[in-house]
XYZ file of C-alpha atoms in Angstrom:
558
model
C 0.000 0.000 0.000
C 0.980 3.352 -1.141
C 2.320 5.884 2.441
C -0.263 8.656 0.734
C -3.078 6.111 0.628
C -2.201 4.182 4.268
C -2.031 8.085 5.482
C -5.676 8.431 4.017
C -7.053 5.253 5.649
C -5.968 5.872 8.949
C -7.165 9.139 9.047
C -10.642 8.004 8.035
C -10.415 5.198 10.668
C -9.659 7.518 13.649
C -12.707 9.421 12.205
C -14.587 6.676 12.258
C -13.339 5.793 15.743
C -13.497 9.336 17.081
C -17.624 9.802 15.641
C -18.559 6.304 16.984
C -17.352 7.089 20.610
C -19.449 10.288 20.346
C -22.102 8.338 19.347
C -22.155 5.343 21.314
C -25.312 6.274 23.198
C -27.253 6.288 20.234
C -25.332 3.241 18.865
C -25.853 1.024 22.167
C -29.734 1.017 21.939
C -30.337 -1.224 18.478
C -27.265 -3.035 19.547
C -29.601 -3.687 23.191
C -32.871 -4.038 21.018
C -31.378 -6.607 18.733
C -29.554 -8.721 21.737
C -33.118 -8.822 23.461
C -35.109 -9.901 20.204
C -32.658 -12.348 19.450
C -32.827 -14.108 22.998
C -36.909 -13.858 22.255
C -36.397 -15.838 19.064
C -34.525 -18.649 21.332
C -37.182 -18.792 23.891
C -40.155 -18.990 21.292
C -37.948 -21.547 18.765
C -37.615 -23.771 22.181
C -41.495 -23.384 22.436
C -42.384 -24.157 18.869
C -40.152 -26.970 19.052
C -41.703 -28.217 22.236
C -45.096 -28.253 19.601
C -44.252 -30.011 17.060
C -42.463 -32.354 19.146
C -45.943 -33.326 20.654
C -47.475 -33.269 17.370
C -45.437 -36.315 16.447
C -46.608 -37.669 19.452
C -44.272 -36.538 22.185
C -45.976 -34.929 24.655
C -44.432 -32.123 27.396
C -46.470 -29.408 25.227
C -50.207 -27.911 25.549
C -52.437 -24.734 24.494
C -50.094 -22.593 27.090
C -46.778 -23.238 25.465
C -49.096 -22.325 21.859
C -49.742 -19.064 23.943
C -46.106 -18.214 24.862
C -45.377 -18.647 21.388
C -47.493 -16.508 19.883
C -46.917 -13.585 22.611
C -43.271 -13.613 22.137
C -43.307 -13.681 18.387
C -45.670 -10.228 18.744
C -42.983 -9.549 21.417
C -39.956 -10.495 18.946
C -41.521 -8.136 16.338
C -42.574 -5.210 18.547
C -38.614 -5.419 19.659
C -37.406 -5.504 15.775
C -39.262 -2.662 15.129
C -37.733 -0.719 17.823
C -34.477 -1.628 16.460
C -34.798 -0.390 13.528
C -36.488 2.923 14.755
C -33.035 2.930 16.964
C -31.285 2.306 13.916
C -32.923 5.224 12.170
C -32.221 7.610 15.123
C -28.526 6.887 15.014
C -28.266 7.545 11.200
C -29.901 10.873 11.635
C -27.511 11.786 14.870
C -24.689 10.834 12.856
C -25.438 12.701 9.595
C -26.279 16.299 11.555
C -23.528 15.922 13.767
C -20.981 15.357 10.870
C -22.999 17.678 8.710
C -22.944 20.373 11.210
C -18.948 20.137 11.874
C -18.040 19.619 8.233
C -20.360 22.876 7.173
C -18.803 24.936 10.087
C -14.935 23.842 8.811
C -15.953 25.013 5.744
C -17.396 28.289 6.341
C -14.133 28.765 8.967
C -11.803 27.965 5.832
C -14.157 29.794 3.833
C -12.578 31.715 0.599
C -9.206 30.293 1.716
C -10.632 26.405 0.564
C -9.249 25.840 -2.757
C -11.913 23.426 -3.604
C -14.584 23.623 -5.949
C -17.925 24.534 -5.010
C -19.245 21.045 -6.397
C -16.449 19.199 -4.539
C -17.662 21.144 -1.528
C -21.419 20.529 -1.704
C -20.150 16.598 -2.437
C -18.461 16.637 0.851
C -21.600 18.235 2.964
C -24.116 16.428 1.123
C -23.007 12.765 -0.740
C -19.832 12.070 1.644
C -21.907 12.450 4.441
C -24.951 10.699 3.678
C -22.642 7.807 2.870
C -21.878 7.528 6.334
C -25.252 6.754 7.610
C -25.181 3.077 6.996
C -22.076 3.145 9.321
C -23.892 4.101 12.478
C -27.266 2.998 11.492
C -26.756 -0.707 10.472
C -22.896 -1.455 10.556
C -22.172 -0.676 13.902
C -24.945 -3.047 15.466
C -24.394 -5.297 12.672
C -20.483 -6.268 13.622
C -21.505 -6.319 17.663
C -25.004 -8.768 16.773
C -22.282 -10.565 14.755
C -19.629 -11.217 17.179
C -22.787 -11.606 20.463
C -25.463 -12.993 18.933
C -24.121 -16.690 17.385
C -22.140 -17.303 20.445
C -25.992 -17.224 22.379
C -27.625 -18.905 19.701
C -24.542 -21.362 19.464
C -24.961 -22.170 23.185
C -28.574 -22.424 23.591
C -28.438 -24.990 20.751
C -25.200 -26.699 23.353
C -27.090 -26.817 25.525
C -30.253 -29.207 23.963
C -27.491 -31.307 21.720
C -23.937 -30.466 22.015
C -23.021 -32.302 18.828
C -25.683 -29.582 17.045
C -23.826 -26.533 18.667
C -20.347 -27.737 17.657
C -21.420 -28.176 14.350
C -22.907 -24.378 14.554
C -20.029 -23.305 16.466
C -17.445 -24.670 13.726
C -19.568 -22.617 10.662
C -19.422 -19.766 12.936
C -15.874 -20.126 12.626
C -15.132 -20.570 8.890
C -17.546 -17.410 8.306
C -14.874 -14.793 9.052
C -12.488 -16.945 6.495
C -15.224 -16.684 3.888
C -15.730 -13.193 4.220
C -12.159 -12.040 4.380
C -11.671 -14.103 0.961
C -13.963 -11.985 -0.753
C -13.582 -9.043 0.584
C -9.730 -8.442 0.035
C -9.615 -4.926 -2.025
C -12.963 -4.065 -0.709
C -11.933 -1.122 0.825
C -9.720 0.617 -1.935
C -12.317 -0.196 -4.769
C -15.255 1.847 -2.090
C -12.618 4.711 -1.542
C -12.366 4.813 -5.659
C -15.761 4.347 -6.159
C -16.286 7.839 -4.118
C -13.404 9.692 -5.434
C -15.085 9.104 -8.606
C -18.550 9.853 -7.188
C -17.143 13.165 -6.245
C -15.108 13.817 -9.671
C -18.872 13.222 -11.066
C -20.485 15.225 -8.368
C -17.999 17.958 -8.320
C -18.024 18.239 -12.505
C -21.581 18.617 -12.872
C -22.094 21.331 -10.966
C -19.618 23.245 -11.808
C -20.445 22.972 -15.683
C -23.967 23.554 -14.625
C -23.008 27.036 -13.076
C -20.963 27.756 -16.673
C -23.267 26.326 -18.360
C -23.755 29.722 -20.490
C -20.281 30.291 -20.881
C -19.728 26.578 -22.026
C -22.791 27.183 -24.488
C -21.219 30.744 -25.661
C -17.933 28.850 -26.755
C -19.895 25.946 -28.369
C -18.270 23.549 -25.917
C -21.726 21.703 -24.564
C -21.005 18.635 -26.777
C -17.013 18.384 -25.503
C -17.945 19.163 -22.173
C -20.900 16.478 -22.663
C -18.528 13.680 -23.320
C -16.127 14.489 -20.628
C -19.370 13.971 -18.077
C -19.482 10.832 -20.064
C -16.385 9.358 -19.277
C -16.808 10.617 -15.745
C -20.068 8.464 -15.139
C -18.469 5.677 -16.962
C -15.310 5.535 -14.475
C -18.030 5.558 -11.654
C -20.312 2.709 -12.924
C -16.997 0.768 -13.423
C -15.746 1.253 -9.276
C -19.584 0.696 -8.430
C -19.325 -2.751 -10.026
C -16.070 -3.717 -8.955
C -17.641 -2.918 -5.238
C -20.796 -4.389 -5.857
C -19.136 -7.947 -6.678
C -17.589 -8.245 -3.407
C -21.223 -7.797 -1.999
C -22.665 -10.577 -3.921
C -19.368 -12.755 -3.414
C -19.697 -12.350 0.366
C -23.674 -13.150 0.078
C -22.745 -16.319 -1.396
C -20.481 -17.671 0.212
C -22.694 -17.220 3.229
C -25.953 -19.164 1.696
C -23.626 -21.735 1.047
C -22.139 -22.086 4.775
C -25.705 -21.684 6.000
C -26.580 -24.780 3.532
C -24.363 -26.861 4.465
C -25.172 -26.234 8.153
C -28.773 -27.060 7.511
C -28.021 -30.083 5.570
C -24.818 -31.493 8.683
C -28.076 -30.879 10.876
C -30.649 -32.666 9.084
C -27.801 -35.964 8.731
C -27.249 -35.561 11.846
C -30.912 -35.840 12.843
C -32.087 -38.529 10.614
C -33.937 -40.827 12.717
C -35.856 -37.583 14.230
C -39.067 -38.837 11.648
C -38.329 -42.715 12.899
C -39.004 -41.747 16.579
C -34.948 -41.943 17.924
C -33.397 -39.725 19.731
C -34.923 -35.972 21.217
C -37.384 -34.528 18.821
C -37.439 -31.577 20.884
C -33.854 -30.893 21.376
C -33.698 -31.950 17.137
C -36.325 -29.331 16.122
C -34.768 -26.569 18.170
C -31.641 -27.684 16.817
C -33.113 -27.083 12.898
C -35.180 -23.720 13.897
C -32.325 -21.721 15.114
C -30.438 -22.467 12.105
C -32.281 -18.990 10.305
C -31.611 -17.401 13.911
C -27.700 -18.059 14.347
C -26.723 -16.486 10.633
C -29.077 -13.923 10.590
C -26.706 -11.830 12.944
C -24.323 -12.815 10.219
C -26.525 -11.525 7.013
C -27.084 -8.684 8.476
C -23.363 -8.768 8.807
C -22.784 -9.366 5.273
C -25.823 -7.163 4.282
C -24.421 -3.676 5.874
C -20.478 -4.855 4.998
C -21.311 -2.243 2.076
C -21.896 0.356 4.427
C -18.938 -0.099 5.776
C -17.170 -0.116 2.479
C -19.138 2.559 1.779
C -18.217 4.600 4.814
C -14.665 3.779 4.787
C -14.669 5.748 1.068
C -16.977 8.956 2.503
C -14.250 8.925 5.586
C -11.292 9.150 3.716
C -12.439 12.236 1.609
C -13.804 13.811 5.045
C -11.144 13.239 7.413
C -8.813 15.844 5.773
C -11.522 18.927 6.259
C -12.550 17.231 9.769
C -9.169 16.185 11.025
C -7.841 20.295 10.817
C -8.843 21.809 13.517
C -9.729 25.393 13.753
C -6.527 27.825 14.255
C -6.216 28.820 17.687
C -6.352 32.202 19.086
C -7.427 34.766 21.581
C -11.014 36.423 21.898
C -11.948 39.541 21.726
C -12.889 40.874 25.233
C -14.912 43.957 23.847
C -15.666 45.411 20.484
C -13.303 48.004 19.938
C -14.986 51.386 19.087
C -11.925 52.581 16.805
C -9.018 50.833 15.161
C -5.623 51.838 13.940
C -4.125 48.667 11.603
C -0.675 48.959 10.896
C 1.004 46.543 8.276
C 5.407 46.263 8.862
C 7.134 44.281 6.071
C 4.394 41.825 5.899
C 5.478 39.203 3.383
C 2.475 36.406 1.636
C 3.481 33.929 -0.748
C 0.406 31.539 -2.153
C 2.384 29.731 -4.566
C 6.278 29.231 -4.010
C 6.661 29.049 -8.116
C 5.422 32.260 -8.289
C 6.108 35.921 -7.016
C 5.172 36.770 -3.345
C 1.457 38.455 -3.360
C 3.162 40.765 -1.045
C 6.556 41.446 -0.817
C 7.615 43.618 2.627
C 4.594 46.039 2.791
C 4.186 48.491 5.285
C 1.425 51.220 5.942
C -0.576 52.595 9.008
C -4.375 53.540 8.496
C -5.192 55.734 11.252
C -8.501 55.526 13.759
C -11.255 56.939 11.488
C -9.162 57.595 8.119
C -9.904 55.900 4.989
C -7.095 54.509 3.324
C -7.356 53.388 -0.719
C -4.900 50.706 -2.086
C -4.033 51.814 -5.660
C -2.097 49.488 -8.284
C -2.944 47.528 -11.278
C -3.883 44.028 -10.802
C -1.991 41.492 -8.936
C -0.312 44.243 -6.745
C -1.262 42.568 -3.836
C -4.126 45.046 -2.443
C -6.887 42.446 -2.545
C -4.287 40.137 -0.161
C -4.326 42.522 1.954
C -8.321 42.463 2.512
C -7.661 38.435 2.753
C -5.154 38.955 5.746
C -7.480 41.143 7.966
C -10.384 39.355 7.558
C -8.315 36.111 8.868
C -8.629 34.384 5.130
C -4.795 34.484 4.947
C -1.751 34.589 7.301
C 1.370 36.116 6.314
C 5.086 33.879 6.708
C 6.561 37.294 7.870
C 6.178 40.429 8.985
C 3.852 42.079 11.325
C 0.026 42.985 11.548
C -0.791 44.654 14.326
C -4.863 46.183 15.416
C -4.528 49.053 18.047
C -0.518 48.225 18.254
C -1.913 44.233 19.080
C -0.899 41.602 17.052
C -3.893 40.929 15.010
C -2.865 37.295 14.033
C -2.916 36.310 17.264
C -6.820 36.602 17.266
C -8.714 33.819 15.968
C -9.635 34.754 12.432
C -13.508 34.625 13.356
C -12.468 37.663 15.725
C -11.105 39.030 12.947
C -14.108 38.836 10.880
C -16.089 40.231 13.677
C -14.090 43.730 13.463
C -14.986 44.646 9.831
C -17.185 44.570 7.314
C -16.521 43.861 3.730
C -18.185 44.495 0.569
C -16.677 43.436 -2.740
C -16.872 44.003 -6.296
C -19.264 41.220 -6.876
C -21.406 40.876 -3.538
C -23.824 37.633 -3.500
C -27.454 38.053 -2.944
C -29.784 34.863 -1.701
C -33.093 34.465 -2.752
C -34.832 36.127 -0.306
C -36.425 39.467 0.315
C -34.706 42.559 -0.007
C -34.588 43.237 3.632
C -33.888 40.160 3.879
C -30.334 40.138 2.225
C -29.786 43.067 4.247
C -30.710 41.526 7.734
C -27.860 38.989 6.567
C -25.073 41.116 8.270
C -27.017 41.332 11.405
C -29.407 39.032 12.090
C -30.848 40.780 15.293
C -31.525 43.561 13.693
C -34.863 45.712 14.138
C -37.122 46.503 11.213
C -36.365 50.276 11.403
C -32.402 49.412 11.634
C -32.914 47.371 8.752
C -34.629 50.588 6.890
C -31.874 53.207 8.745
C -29.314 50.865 6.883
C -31.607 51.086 3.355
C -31.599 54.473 3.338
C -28.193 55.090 3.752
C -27.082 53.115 1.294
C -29.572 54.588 -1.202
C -31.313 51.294 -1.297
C -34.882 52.713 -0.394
C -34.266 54.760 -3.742
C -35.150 51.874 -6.070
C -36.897 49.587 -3.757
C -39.694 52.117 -3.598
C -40.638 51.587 -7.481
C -40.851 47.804 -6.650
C -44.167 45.864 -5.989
C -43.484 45.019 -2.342
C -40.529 47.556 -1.532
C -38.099 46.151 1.066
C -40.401 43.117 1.045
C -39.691 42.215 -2.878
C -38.251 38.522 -3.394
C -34.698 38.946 -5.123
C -33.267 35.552 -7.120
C -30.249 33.617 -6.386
C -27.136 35.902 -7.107
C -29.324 38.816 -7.680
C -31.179 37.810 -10.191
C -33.557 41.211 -11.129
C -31.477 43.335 -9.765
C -28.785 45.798 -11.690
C -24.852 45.931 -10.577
C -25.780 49.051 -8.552
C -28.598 48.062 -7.004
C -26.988 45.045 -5.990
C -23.456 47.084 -4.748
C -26.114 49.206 -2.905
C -27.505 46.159 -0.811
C -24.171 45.086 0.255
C -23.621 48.511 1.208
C -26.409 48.479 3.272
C -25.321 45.442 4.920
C -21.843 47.114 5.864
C -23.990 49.976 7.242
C -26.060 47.576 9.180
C -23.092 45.555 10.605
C -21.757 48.873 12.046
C -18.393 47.559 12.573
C -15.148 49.529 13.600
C -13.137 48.702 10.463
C -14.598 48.865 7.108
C -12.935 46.629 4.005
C -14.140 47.086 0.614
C -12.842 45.167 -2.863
C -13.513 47.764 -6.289
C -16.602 48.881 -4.695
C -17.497 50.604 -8.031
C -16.062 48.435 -10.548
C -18.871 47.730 -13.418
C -20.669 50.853 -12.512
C -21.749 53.616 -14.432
C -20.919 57.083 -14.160
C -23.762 57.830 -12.072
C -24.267 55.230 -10.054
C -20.327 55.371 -9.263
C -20.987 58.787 -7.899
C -24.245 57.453 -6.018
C -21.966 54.628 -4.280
C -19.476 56.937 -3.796
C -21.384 59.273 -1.829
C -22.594 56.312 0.222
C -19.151 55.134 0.923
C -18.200 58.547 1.905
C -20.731 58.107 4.706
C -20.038 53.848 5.426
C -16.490 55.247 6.236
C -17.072 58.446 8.360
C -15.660 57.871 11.420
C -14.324 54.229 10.706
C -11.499 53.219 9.495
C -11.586 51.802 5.891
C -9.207 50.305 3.669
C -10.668 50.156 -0.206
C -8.756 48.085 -2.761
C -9.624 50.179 -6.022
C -9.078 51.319 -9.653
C -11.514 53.568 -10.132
C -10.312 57.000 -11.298
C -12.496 58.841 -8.361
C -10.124 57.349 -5.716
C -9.013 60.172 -4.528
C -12.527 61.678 -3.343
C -12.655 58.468 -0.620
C -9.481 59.437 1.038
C -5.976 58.886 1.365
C -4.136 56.840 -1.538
C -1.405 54.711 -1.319
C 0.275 53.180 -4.356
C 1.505 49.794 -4.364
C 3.632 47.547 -7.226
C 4.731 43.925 -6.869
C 3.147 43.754 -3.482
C 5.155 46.630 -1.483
C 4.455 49.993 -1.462
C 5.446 52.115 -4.566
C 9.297 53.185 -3.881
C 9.680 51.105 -1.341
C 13.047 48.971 -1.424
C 12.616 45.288 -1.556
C 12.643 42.752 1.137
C 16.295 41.612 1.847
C 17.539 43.774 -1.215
C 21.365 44.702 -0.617
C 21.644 47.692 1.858
């Protein structure tokens, strides 16, 4: 085995390890339930036995043994459905407690995940349902495996011990069986979901470019790559389904040849020798000692199954979050000064920043100028904790500011950028999204600052108007204006805005502009921009190759 694919397999085990410990309250209970039906079957079998031991003339057995039966049978199914109630409770535990963790990792890493957005919504979505099986049916599967033929096997002991050795000995060869056709189970389930989430991860993306794919006449290319895609995936799903119906097999087959070893070995049960009673029990708990082990067998593709889904989730799961201090207060001002602060994000390519240094004072507005790739929009990435430079210093009211967590971080500004993302919702609803305890008339204080009210008035329900996903039915500027309303709503210390007015026309530039000029009174700002008005918005500061203009280079000869 490959070190990068042993790595992966032991990190999805601990997962596995570390959710089922969490778990193991919710686990326990079907593992209970089954235990207790299983001991039912035993007692009723010995009963039924008992009756048709008498019907072929052996009496011992009457109409209150018939009773017994039948109550425990109502019992034995009352107790299986419980089970698999408990069974379906543990599922849903497992997938909102992994669902819940893996969605908060990945709005902690949030723009700084390299992943796709299908490969994301894979991982929330596919990756975890795949690991419902594990909780739901695998776990109480492999403990009714290894408890419940050992009580069947000794019940049957102890009515004929030649019946439970012969049980005990096919309990034995079972593991043999199933380790002969599983062997590659594992890696062909991890494939199988890598190429689920290739699939997964494809399709949506293409379905997002879908116009773009259409505008280059690439639909029929892109079409055939999707192809191949799902034709890689039906090939894994094969490979794992064969080990499924290898390992059923060879199970009917032990349970067969049990059956018939039983039936030799009770021969003379029809000619009167021997115990019928002990005989019949013998036969009836055949069904009742492998059934632990087809369910066994049966959920063995969960576990495949889960084994896959935990490999792809134990990187995201396995990071924890980066430590750091709290914030004890909201400050009311801020003064962020930046002292040869160096970021590389690729080491084949130039740093993003390169020794840059500036102070923004308490309350001025500071605007990044440079043409693209100067490093202005890593500098919005650093303070709102999306980045963390290799050197240098970044210091908030003379603190160091990466010593915060970078959800503290978060909590000290508010950003708009040059393409700001609307939900479908209301109006005031996308604008309660920066403060979700906000009042109605702080919601509409925020509207009309940022000019918002202007438009929303000519709509059919105002504030109250349903907007589409991304924005859809809105202009650029109408859109900008929202987010701007959402910055004035979040009414935090340090304001950080990305080409506010890029796309905009003339006059809805100077309409933004004017509500900028407002956002930042009395905060400190820092805009990343290009647009030719940057000087109205406050100081400017030039920067080239990720330093400040004129500024010498990092470790350039003295």
């Amino acid at each position: 085995m490959e070190p990068h694919s042993a790595g992966r397999d032991g990190a999805a085990r601990a997962l596995l390890r570390r959710e089922s410990k969490a778990l193991r309250r919710q686990v326990l209970l079907p593992i209970l339930l089954g235990l207790a039906a299983l001991a039912v079957t035993i007692a009723g079998a010995w009963l039924v036995a008992r009756l048709l031991a008498a019907l072929l003339g052996h009496p011992g057995a009457g109409w209150a043994e018939l009773a017994a039966a039948a109550a425990l049978a109502l019992l034995g199914a009352a107790l299986v459905l419980a089970q698999e109630r408990a069974q379906l409770a543990a599922g849903e535990a497992a997938r909102a407690r992994l669902r819940d963790a893996a969605f908060a990792r990945l709005l902690e890493l949030g723009p700084a995940d390299p992943s796709g957005v299908g490969e994301r919504a894979s991982l929330v979505v596919d990756r975890v349902e795949a690991l419902d099986g594990y909780f739901a049916r695998w776990i109480p599967a492999a403990a009714l495996a290894m408890l419940g033929p050992p009580l069947v096997c000794a019940a049957v002991f102890g009515a004929d011990a030649g019946s439970g050795v012969i049980l005990g000995i096919a309990g034995l060869l079972y593991p043999v069986a199933m380790a002969l056709t599983g062997i590659g189970a594992a890696q062909a389930s991890r494939r199988q979901f890598e190429a689920l989430g290739r699939l997964s991860g494809r399709f949506l993306d293409r379905m997002r470019g879908l116009p773009t794919l259409v505008l280059f006449n690439r639909q029929e290319a892109e079409a055939e790559a999707l192809g191949e895609a799902a034709t890689a995936l039906r090939r894994h799903t094969m490979k794992v389904l064969r080990v499924a119906f290898l390992s059923g097999t060879a199970l009917e087959m032990l349970a067969a040849g049990v059956l018939a070893m039983l039936a030799f070995r009770h021969r003379d049960l029809l000619g009167g020798g021997g115990n019928p009673a002990a005989a019949l029990f013998s036969l009836l708990l055949v069904p009742a000692f492998f059934a632990p082990l087809r369910g066994f067998a049966a959920a063995y593709q969960d576990r495949l199954h889960a084994a896959g889904a935990a490999a792809a989730l134990a990187p995201l799961l396995a990071e924890q979050g980066t430590p750091g201090l709290a914030l004890e207060e909201m400050p009311p001002r801020v003064v962020i000064t930046f002292t040869d602060v160096r970021l590389t994000y690729d080491p084949a390519r130039p740093p993003a920043l390169d020794g840059l240094s500036f102070r923004a004072s308490a309350g001025e507005t500071l605007v990044l100028a440079g043409p693209s790739g100067a490093g202005k929009s890593s500098v919005l990435r650093i303070l709102m904790g999306f980045a963390r430079p290799e050197a240098g210093r970044v210091s908030v009211n003379g603190q160091d500011a990466m010593a915060l967590r970078p959800a503290e971080l978060r909590r000290l500004s508010a950003y708009v950028g040059q393409k700001p993302h609307l939900f479908r919702a209301t109006l005031r609803e996308n604008i309660r999204f920066a403060r979700p305890d906000a009042t109605p008339g702080q919601v509409e204080a925020a509207a009309r600052a940022a000019h918002v009210t202007d438009f929303a008035e000519g709509l059919p329900q105002g504030l109250d108007t349903l907007v589409g996903e991304g924005g859809w039915g809105l202009s650029g500027g109408q859109a900008q204006r929202v987010a701007l309303a959402r910055a004035f709503l979040r009414d935090a210390p340090l304001v950080l805005l990305d080409e506010p007015t890029a796309h905009l026309d003339p006059g809805t530039e100077s309409l933004v502009i004017e509500s900028l000029q407002r956002l930042c009174l009395g905060r400190t700002a820092i805009i990343a921009s290009h647009s030719s008005a940057r000087a109205r918005l406050g100081r400017v500061l030039e920067i080239e190759a990720g330093r400040a203009a004129g500024a010498p280079r990092v470790g350039a000869a003295q």
